[in-house]
Every structure is written in structure tokens, then in C-alpha cells.
Short mmCIF file of C-alpha atoms and ligand atoms in Angstrom, two decimals:
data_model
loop_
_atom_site.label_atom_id
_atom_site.label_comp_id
_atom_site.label_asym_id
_atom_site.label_seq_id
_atom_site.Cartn_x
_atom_site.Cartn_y
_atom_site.Cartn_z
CA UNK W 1 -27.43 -117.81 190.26
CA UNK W 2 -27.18 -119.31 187.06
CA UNK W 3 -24.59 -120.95 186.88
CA UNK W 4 -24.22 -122.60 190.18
CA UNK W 5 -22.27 -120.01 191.69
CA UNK W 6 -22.91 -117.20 194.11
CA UNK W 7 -22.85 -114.12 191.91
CA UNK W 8 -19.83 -111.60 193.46
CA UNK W 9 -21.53 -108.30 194.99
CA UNK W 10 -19.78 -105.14 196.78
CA UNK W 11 -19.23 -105.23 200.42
CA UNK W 12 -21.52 -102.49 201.72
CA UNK W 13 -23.50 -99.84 199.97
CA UNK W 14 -20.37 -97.50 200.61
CA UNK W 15 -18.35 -99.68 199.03
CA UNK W 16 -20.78 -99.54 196.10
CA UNK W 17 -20.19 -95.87 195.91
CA UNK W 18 -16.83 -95.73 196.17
CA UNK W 19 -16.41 -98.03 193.63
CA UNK W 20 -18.57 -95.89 191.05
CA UNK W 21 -17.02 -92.98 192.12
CA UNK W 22 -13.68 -94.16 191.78
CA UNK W 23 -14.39 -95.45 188.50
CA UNK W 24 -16.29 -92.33 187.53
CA UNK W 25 -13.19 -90.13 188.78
CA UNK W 26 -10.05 -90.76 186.96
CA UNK W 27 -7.73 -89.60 184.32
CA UNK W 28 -11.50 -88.03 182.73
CA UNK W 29 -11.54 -85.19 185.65
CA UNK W 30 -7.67 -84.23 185.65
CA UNK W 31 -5.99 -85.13 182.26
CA UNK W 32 -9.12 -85.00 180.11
CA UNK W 33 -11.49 -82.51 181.65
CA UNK W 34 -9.26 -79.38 181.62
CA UNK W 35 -7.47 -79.78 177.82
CA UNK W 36 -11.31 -80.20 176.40
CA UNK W 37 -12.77 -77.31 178.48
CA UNK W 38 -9.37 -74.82 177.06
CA UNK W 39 -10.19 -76.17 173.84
CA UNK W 40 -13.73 -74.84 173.56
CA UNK W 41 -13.64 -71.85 175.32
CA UNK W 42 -13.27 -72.11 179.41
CA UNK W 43 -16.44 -71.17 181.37
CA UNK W 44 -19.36 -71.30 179.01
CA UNK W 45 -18.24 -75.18 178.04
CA UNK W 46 -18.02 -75.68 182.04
CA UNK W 47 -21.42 -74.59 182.03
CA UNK W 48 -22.69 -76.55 179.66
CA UNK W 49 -21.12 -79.26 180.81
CA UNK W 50 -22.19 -79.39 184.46
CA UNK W 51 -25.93 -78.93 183.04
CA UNK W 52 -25.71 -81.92 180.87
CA UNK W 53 -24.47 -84.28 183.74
CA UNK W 54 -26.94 -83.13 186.30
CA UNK W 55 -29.74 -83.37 183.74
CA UNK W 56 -28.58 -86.04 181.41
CA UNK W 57 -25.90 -87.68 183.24
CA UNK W 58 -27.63 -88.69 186.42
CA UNK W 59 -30.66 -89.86 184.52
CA UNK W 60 -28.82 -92.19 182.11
CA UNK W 61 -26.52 -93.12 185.24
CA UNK W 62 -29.69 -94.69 186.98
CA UNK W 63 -30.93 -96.07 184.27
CA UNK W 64 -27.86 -97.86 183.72
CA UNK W 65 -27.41 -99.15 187.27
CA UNK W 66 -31.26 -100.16 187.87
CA UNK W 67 -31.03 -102.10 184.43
CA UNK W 68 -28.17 -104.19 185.89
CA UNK W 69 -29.17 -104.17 189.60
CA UNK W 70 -32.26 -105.81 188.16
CA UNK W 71 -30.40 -108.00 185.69
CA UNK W 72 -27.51 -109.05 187.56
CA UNK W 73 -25.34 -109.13 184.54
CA UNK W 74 -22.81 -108.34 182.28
CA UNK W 75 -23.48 -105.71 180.25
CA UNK W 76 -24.59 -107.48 176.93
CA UNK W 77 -26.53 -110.26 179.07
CA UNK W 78 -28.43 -107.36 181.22
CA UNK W 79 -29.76 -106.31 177.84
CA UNK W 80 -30.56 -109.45 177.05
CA UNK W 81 -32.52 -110.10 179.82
CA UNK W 82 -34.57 -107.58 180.34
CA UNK W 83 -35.01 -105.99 177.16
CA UNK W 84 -34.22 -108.48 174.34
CA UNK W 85 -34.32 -107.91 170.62
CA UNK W 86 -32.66 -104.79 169.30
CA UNK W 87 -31.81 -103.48 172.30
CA UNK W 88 -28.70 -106.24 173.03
CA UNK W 89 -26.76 -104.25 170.55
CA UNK W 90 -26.29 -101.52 173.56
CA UNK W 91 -24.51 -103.88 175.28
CA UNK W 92 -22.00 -104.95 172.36
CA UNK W 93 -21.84 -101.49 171.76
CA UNK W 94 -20.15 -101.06 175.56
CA UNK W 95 -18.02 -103.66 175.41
CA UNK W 96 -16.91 -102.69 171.86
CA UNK W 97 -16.55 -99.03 173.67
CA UNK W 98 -14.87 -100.61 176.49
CA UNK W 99 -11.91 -102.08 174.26
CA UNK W 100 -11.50 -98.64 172.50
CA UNK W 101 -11.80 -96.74 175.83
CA UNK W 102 -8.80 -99.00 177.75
CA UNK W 103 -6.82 -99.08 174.98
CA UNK W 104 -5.80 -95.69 175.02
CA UNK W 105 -6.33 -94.99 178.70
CA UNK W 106 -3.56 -97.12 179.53
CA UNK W 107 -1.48 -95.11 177.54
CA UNK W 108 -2.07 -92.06 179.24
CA UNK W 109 -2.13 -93.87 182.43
CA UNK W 110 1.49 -94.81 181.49
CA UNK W 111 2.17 -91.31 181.51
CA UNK W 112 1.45 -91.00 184.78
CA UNK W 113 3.73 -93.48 186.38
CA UNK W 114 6.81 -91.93 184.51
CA UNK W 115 6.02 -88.82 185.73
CA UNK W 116 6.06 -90.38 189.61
CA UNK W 117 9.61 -91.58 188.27
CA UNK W 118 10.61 -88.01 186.76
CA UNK W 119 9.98 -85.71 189.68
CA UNK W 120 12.94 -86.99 190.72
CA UNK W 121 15.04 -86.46 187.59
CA UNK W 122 15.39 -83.31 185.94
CA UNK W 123 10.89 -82.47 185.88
CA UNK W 124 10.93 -79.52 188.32
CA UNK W 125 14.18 -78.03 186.91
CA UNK W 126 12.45 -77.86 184.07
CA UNK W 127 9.18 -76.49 184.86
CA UNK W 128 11.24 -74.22 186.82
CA UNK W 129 12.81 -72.99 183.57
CA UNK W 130 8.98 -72.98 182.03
CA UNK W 131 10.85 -76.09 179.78
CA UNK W 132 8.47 -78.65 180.87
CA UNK W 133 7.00 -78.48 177.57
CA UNK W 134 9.83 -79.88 176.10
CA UNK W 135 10.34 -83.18 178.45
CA UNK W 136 6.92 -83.92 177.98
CA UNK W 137 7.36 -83.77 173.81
CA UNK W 138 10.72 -86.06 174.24
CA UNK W 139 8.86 -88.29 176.91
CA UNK W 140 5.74 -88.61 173.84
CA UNK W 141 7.79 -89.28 171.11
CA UNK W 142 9.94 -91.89 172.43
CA UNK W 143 7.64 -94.84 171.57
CA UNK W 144 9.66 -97.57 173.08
CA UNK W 145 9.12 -95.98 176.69
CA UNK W 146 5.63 -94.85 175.93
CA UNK W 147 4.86 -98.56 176.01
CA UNK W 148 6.68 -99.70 178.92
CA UNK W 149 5.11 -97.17 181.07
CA UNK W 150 1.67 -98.15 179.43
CA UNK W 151 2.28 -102.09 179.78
CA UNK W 152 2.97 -101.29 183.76
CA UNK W 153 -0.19 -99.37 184.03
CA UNK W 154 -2.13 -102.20 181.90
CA UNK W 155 -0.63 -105.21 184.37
CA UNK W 156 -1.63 -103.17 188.06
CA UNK W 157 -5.11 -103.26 186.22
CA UNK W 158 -5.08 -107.24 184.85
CA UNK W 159 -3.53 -108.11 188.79
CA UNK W 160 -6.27 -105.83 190.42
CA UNK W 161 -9.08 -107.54 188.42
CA UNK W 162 -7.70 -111.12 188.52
CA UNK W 163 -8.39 -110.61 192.16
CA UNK W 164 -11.86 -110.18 192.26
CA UNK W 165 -14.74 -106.64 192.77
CA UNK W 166 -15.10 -107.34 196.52
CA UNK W 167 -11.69 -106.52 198.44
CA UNK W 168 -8.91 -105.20 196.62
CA UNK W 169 -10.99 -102.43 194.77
CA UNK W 170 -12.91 -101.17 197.41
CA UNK W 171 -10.46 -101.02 199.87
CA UNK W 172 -7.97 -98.84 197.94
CA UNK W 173 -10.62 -95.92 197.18
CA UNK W 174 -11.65 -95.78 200.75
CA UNK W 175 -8.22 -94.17 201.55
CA UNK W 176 -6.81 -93.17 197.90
CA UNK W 177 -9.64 -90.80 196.43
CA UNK W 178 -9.95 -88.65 200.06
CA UNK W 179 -6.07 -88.23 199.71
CA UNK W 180 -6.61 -87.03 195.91
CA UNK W 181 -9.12 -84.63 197.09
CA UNK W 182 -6.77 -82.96 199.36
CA UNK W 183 -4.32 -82.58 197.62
CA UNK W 184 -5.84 -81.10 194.84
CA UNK W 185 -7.07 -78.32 197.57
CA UNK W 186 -3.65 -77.65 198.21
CA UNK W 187 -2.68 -77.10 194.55
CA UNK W 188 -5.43 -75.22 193.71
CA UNK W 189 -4.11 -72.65 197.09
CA UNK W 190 -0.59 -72.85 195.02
CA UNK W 191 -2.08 -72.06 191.91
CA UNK W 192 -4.49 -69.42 192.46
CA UNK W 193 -1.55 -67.61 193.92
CA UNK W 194 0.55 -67.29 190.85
CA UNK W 195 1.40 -64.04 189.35
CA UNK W 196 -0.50 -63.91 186.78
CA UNK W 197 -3.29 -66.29 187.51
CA UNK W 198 -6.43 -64.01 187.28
CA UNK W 199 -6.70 -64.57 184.36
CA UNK W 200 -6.88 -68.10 183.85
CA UNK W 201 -9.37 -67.75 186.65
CA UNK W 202 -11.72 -65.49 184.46
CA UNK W 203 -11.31 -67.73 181.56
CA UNK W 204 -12.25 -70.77 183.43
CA UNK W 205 -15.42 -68.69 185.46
CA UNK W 206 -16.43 -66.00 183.24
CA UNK W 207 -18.21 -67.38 180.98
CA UNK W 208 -18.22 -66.22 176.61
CA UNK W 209 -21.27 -67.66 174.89
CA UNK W 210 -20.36 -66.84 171.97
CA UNK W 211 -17.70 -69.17 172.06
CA UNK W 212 -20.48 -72.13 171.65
CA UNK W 213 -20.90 -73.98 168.99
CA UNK W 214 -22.16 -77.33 167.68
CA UNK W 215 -18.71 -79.39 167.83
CA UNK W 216 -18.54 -77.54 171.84
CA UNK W 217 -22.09 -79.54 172.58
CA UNK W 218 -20.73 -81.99 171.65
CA UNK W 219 -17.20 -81.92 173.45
CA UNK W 220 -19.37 -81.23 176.53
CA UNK W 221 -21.62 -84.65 176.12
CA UNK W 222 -18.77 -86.40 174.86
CA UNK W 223 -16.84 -85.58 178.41
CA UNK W 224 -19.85 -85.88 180.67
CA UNK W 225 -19.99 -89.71 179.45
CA UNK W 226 -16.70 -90.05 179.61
CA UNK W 227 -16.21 -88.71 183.22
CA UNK W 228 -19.04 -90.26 184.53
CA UNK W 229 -18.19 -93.85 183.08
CA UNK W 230 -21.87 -93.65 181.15
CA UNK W 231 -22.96 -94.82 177.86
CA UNK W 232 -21.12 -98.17 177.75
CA UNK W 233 -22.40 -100.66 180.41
CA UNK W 234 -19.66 -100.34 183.14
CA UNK W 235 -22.53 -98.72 185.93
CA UNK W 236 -24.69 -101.47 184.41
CA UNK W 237 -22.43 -104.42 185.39
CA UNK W 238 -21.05 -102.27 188.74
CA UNK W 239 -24.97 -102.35 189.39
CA UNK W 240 -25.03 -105.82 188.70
CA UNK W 241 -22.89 -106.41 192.10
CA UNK W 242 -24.93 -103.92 194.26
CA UNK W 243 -27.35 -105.29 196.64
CA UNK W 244 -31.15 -104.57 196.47
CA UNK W 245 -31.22 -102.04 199.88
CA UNK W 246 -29.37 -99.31 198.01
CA UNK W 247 -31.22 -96.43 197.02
CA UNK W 248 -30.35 -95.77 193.35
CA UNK W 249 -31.66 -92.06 193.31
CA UNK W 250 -28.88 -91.44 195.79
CA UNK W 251 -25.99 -93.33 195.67
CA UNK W 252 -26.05 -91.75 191.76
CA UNK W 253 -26.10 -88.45 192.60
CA UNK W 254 -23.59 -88.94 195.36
CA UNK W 255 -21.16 -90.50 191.85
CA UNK W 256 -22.32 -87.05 189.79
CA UNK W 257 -21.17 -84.62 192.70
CA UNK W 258 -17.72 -86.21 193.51
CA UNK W 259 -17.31 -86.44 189.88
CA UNK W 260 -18.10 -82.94 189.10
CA UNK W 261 -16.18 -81.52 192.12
CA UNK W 262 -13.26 -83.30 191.59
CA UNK W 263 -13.13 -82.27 187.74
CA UNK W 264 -13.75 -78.40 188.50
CA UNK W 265 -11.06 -78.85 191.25
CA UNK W 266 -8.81 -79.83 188.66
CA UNK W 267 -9.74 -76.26 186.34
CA UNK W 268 -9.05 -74.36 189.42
CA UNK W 269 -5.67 -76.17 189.51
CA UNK W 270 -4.50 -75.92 185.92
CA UNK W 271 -6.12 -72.70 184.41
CA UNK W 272 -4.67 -69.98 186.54
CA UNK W 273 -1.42 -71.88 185.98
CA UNK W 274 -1.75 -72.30 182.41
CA UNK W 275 -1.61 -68.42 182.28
CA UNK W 276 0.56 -67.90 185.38
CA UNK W 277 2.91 -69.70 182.58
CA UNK W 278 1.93 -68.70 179.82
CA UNK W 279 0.81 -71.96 177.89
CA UNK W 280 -2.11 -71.62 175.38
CA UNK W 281 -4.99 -72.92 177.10
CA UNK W 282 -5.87 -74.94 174.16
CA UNK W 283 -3.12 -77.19 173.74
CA UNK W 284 -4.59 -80.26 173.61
CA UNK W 285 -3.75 -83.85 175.62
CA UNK W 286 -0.77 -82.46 177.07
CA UNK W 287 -1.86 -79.71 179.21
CA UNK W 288 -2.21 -80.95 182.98
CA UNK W 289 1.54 -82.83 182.18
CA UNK W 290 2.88 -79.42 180.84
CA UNK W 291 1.34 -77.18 183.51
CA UNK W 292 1.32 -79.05 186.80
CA UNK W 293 5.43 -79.58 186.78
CA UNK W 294 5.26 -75.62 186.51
CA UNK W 295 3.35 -75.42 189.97
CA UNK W 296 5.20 -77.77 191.84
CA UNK W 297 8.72 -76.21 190.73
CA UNK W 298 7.69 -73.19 192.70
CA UNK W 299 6.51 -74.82 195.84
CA UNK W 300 9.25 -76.14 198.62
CA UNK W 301 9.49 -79.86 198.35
CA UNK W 302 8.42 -79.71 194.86
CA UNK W 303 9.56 -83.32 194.05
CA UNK W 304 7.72 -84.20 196.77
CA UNK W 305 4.42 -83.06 195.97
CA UNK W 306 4.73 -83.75 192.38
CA UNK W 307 5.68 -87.26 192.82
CA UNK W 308 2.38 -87.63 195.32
CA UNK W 309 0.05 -86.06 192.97
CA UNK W 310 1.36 -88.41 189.51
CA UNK W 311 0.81 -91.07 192.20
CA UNK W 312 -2.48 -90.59 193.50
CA UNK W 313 -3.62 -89.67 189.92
CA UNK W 314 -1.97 -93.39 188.75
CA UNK W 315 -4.54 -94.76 191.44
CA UNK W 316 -7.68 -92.92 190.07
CA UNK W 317 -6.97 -94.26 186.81
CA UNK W 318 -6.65 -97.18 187.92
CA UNK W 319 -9.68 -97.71 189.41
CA UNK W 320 -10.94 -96.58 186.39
CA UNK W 321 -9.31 -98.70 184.15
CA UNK W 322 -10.50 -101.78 186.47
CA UNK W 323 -13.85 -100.69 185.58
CA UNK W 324 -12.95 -100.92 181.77
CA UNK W 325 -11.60 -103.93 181.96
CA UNK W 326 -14.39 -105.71 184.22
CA UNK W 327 -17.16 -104.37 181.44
CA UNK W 328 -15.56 -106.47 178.99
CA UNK W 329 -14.56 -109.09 181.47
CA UNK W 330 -17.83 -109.66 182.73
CA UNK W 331 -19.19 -110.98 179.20
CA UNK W 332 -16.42 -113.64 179.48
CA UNK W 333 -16.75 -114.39 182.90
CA UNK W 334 -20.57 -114.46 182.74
CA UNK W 335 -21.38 -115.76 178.89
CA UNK W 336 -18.69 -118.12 177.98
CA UNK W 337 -17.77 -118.89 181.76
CA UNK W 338 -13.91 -118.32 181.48
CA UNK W 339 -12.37 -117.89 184.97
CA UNK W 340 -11.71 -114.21 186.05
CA UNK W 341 -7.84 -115.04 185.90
CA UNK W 342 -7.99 -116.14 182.48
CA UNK W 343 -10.19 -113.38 181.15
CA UNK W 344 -8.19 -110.98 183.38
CA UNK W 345 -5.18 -111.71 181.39
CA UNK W 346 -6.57 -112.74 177.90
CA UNK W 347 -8.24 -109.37 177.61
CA UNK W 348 -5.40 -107.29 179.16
CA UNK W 349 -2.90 -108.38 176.92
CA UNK W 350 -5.20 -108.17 174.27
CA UNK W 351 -6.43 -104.28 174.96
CA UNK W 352 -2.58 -103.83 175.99
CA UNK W 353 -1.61 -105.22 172.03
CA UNK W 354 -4.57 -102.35 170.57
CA UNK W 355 -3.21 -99.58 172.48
CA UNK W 356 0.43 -99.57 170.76
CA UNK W 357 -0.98 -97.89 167.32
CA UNK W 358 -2.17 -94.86 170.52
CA UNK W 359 0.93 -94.94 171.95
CA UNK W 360 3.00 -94.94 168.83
CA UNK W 361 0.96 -92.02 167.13
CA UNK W 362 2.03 -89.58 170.31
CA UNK W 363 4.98 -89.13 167.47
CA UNK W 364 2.83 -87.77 164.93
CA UNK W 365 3.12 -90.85 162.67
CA UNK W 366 -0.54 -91.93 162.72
CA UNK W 367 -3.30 -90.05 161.84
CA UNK W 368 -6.52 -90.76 160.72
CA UNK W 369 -8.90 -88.30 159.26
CA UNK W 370 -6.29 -85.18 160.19
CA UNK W 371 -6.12 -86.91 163.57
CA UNK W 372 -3.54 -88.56 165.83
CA UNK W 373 -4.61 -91.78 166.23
CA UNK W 374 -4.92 -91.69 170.28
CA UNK W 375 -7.53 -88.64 169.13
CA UNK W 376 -9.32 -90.92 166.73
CA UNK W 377 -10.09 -93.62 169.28
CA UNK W 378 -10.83 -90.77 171.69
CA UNK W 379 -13.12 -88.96 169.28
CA UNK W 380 -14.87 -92.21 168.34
CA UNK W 381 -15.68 -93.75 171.75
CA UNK W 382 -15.99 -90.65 173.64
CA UNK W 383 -17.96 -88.23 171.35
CA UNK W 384 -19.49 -90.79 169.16
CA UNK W 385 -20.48 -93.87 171.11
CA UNK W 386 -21.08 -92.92 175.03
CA UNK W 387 -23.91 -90.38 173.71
CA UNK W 388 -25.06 -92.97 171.29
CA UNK W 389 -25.72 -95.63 174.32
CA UNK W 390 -26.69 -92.95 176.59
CA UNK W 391 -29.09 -91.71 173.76
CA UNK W 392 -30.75 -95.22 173.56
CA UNK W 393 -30.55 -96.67 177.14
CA UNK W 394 -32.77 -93.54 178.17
CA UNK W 395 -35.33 -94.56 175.62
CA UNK W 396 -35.07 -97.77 176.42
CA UNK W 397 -35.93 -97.18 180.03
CA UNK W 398 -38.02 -94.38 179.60
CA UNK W 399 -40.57 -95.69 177.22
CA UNK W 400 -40.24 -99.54 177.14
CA UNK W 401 -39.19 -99.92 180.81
CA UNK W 402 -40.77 -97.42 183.02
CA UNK W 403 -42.24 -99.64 185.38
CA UNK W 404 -40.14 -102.00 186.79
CA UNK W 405 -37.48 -98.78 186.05
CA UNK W 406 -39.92 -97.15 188.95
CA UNK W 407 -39.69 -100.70 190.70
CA UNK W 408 -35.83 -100.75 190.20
CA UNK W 409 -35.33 -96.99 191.22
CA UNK W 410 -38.03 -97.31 194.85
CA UNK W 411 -36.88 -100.58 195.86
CA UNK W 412 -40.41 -101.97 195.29
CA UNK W 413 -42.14 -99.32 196.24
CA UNK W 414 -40.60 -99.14 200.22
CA UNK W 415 -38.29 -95.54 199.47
CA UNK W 416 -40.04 -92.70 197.64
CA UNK W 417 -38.01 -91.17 195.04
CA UNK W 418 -39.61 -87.69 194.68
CA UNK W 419 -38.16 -86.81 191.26
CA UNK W 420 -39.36 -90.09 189.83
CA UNK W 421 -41.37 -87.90 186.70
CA UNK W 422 -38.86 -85.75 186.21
CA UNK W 423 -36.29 -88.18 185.40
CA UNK W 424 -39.11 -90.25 183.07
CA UNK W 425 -39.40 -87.50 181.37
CA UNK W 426 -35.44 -86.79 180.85
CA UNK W 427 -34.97 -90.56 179.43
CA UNK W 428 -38.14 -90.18 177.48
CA UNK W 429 -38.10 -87.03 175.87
CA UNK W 430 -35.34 -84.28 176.72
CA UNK W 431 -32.22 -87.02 177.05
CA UNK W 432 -32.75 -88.50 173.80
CA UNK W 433 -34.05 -84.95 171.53
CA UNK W 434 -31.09 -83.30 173.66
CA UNK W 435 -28.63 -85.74 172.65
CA UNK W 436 -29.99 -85.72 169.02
CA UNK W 437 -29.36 -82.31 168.61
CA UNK W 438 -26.08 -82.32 169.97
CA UNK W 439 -25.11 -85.05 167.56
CA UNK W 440 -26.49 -83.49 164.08
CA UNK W 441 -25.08 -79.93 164.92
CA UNK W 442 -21.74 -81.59 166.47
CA UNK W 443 -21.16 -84.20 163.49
CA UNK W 444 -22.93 -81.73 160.94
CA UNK W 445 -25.13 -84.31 158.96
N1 LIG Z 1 -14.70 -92.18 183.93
C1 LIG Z 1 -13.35 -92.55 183.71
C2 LIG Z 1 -12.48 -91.30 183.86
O1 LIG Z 1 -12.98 -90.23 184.06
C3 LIG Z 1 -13.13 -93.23 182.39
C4 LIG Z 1 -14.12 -94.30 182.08
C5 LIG Z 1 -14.97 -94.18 181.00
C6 LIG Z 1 -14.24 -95.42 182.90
C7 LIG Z 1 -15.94 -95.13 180.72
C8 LIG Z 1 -15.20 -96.38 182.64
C9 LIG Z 1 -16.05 -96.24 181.56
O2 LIG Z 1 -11.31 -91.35 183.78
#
């Protein structure tokens, strides 16, 4: 190790995976996921947008953890190392991404932990009286609280990460994402049961082609990275602490499945609700927090439930945002050797300090380019820069790095990986042209 000092790595290989996963499933597959897919159209964007992570997304996802497995890096140093030249800027480009990304997540994180605290106060009367609508638009605008809630979630992240990859993260998916999982089974029973829910259910399954269009591609890429943590060197420097036994192929897919199912859970949860109570399925960020107080009002023990679910959504955040934060971490810890407690802290309250213009546009006050501020950021990182890296760390490994890639991806040679020209070809040629595409007719150039 370079510096002296054993480099930290994951406990087992499951540990590995839960770690991915957890970052991979977060606020992406329950808050994000469902708002973008009612925004452009229901079941031809889900569609699209499982296709581009099983084709796109797992490719880019192994390229991104065999570049840091071999590396052992940070993000910006894995680039470094084995590419060097142009090809660094990917890895300022995450940790630029990673800023952006945290920024705002911790706002919306926030959001969750107040509404732990308010299905105990008033939230089920008023999803009850289909008035949840209105708490969450006086919860929004009230800037001062917005940021208290979002400098709690930012500290649980800055005291997770001070602690160190090994313990503390791993242990808390091992029981917290299961318990997510089932309960989002049970919710999905609740909702599909509504009066009125068929037809969320076709909108959601049946799918309308004609509703796609070029900004819809690009919604659907723009989630897929963002769901799957891609694009931005956090599976590079989670790869960085895997050991060398781990077979890539698989433990990646096993992130893209739990990722996907947990995300299309969440649809099955909110759409047949969103009709059950008649909410417009394109309402934007505040969907799951308008709809979800709806369906626990009308189940016995409400409070209960509703208070479990904020909570166990809190925790997949979190172990999302841990994964933001150790991206950008890592270049401290690794580059200018600060200790992890110092760059835990420094770059919280730092990321905390450029989330307040997010928090405080919620009102309405802040828009850039016809959008709220929080949407900007969003727009940017998501839709913007995740393709972007994903775009150029498949060429990268498909034409410049194909060998030791195969190397990286067989473990020398001892594990066949029988779609090993398949996914060449995906980072060489249909990754990159796919992405391409999606970007001229999404941006229109
Ligand atoms: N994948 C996370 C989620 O779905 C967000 C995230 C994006 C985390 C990029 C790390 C890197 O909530």
C-alpha cells in the first residue's frame, strides 16, 4: 500500500454486495424512480428503463468496479493509474458529481426523518382526508425546518463514514434492506387493493409508446445512473475495497436485480395509489410523500407502518449517501492523506453548506433556467453527467482497456465469464452510440 498503510477492504464478498446494493438502492428506487416514470408516461418509460440497466447499466457497472478493483483507489487516482492522460477528468467529473449529487440528497433525505416524526402528528388524519398534499407543501416551504431535518440526515452520514467501510456499513444493510423489502410487499398488498387502483396498475404495466420521446430517453438513462450509483466513481472506489476472489460478472448483476426489483416494487406501491387517490401521476418530487400517507391512513396501525416505512427508507438513503460522501472522501483520504475523521467532517459540512440553495428553492424562490433549483442540480448531475461518465468509462474500457478489463472481470483467467464479448461490445460500440443518441435527441443539439 502506498502509503504505509493497509488499504481498508469489505469484510466478505457479501458484504461487498450489500454494500453496492445498499448504495445502489436508496431514495433513487422509492422517491425518485416513481415521480420520473409518472412524468414520462408509466409503462413504456419502465420499459425502457429496465432495458437500459440490464444492457447499459451492468456493463458500465463492471467496468467501473474492475477499474478500481484493479486500481485500488479513489476515484480520480484509479483513473490515474490505469489509464492516465485525458481520461483522469472522469474521475473529477465523479467527485464533482458526487458534491452535486449529496447536496441535494440530503435534503430529501431530511424529508424522510420528519416524516418518521409526523406519523405521529396529524400525517394520517390527513391522508385520511386525501389533505396530505397540503402538509407536505407547508412541510416544503418552511425553509428553516427543511434544513434541520436535512443537517440530521447529513450528520448520521459524516458519523457513519468517520467510522470507517468495514463494520458499521455493512452490518446495518445485512438486516435493514431485507426489512425494506418486506415491507414494501406488504404495501404493495394494501395498495393494489384500493378502489380504484386498476388503473394506476395499467398505467404503470400497459405500456403507450407513443408517449416516448427524446427528453423520456433521456429521463430513463438519467435514472438508471442514478439508481444504480453509475457514472461517477462511487462502484469504482467501493471496488477499490473488494478483494480479488469476487467474481465481478456476478456480484454486479446481483446490484442490477435488487436494484431493479426494489424500484418496480416501489411503482406497484405508489401508482395504483396515486389513482386510488386521485393525484396526477405526474406531479413531480413530491409524489411517494403525497401518496404513501394516503395508504397507510387506511390500514389499522397506520402510524405504525408509516413511521416504519419513513424509517427504513431514512436507512436506504443513508447508505446511499455514505457512498456519496466516501467518493469524494476517498480523494482526500487517499491524495492529500487527510484522516477519514477530518475529511468526514470537512466535506459534510461543506456538501451540508451547498445543499441550503436545494432546500431553500422547495419555496419556489430559486429557479434556474424555469427550474427549481433542487431540479437544476438534479437535472445536471443526473441527466447530464452520470451518462456522460458512463458514456466514456465504457470506451475507456472497451477499446483502450479490454485486456486486463478481461483479466479484471475472470480473475486472471481462473472463472469463465461467458458473456465476456457481449459486454466488449456494449462498452465499445452500443453503450457509447446508445448513450449518444440519447443525449442529442434528449438535450436537442
Ligand atoms: N443510487 C442512489 C439512490 O438510488 C443514489 C446515488 C447516486 C448514490 C450516485 C451514489 C452515487 O438513491
Amino acid at each position: 500500500m502506498s502509503n504505509g498503510v493497509e488499504r481498508e477492504q469489505w469484510g466478505s464478498k457479501l458484504g461487498f454486495i450489500l454494500a453496492a446494493a445498499g448504495s445502489a438502492v436508496g431514495l433513487g428506487n422509492i422517491w425518485r424512480f416513481p415521480y420520473v416514470c409518472g412524468m414520462n408516461g408509466g409503462a413504456a418509460f419502465l420499459i425502457l428503463y429496465v432495458a437500459i440497466v440490464f444492457i447499459i447499466g451492468y456493463s458500465v457497472m463492471m467496468a467501473e468496479i474492475s477499474v478500481g478493483r484493479k486500481a485500488e483507489l479513489n476515484a480520480v487516482g484509479s483513473f490515474r493509474k490505469v489509464a492516465g492522460g485525458p481520461w483522469v477528468l472522469l474521475g473529477w467529473m465523479g467527485v464533482a458529481c458526487g458534491f452535486i449529487i449529496l447536496s441535494y440528497y440530503c435534503v430529501i433525505g431530511g424529508w424522510t426523518i420528519k416524516y418518521i416524526l409526523a406519523s405521529f402528528t396529524g400525517l394520517m388524519q390527513a391522508g385520511a382526508e386525501g389533505k396530505a398534499g397540503d402538509i407536505f407543501g407547508g412541510f416544503i416551504t418552511n425553509t428553516p425546518q427543511v434544513v434541520i431535518y436535512q443537517a440530521l440526515f447529513m450528520l448520521i452520514t459524516i458519523f457513519i463514514v468517520a467510522q470507517g467501510v468495514g463494520e458499521g456499513i455493512e452490518k446495518y444493510c445485512k438486516i435493514l434492506m431485507p426489512m425494506l423489502f418486506v415491507l414494501l410487499l406488504v404495501l404493495i398488498v394494501r395498495s393494489v387493493t384500493l378502489p380504484g387502483a386498476g388503473e394506476g396498475i395499467a398505467f404503470y404495466l400497459k405500456p403507450d409508446f407513443s408517449k416516448i420521446t427524446g427528453p423520456t430517453l433521456l429521463a430513463a438513462a438519467g435514472q438508471a445512473f442514478f439508481s444504480l450509483s453509475l457514472g461517477m466513481g462511487c462502484m469504482v472506489t467501493y471496488g477499490s475495497y473488494l478483494d480479488k476472489q469476487t467474481f465481478i460478472p456476478g456480484a454486479a448483476a446481483q446490484v442490477c436485480f435488487l436494484d431493479t426489483a426494489v424500484a418496480f416494487l416501489a411503482g406497484l406501491v405508489i401508482f395504483p395509489a396515486v389513482f386510488a387517490f386521485g393525484v396526477e401521476p405526474g406531479a413531480g418530487p413530491g409524489l411517494t410523500f403525497v401518496t404513501l400517507p394516503g395508504i397507510f391512513s387506511q390500514m389499522p396501525g397506520g402510524a405504525v407502518w408509516s413511521a416504519l416505512f419513513f424509517l427504513l427508507l431514512m436507512v436506504a438513503g443513508i447508505t446511499s449517501s455514505i457512498s456519496l460522501l466516501e467518493v469524494v472522501g476517498a480523494y482526500f483520504m487517499d491524495e492529500l492523506k487527510w484522516t477519514r475523521k477530518k475529511t468526514a467532517w470537512t466535506l459534510g459540512i461543506v456538501i451540508f453548506l451547498m445543499g441550503i440553495p436545494s432546500a431553500y428553492s422547495l419555496t419556489g424562490g430559486l429557479k434556474i433556467a424555469g427550474k427549481d433549483f433542487l431540479d437544476a442540480a438534479d437535472f445536471v448531475a443526473s441527466n447530464v453527467l452520470l451518462p456522460l461518465g458512463g458514456l466514456f468509462i465504457a470506451l475507456f474500457v472497451g477499446w483502450f482497456w479490454k485486456d486486463e478489463a478481461e483479466k479484471e472481470v475472470t480473475n486472471q483467467g481462473t472463472k469463465p465469464f461467458g458473456l465476456h464479448t457481449p459486454w466488449v461490445w456494449v462498452c465499445r460500440i452500443v453503450a457509447p452510440l446508445t448513450l449518444a443518441y440519447i443525449f442529442i435527441t434528449g438535450l436537442k443539439w
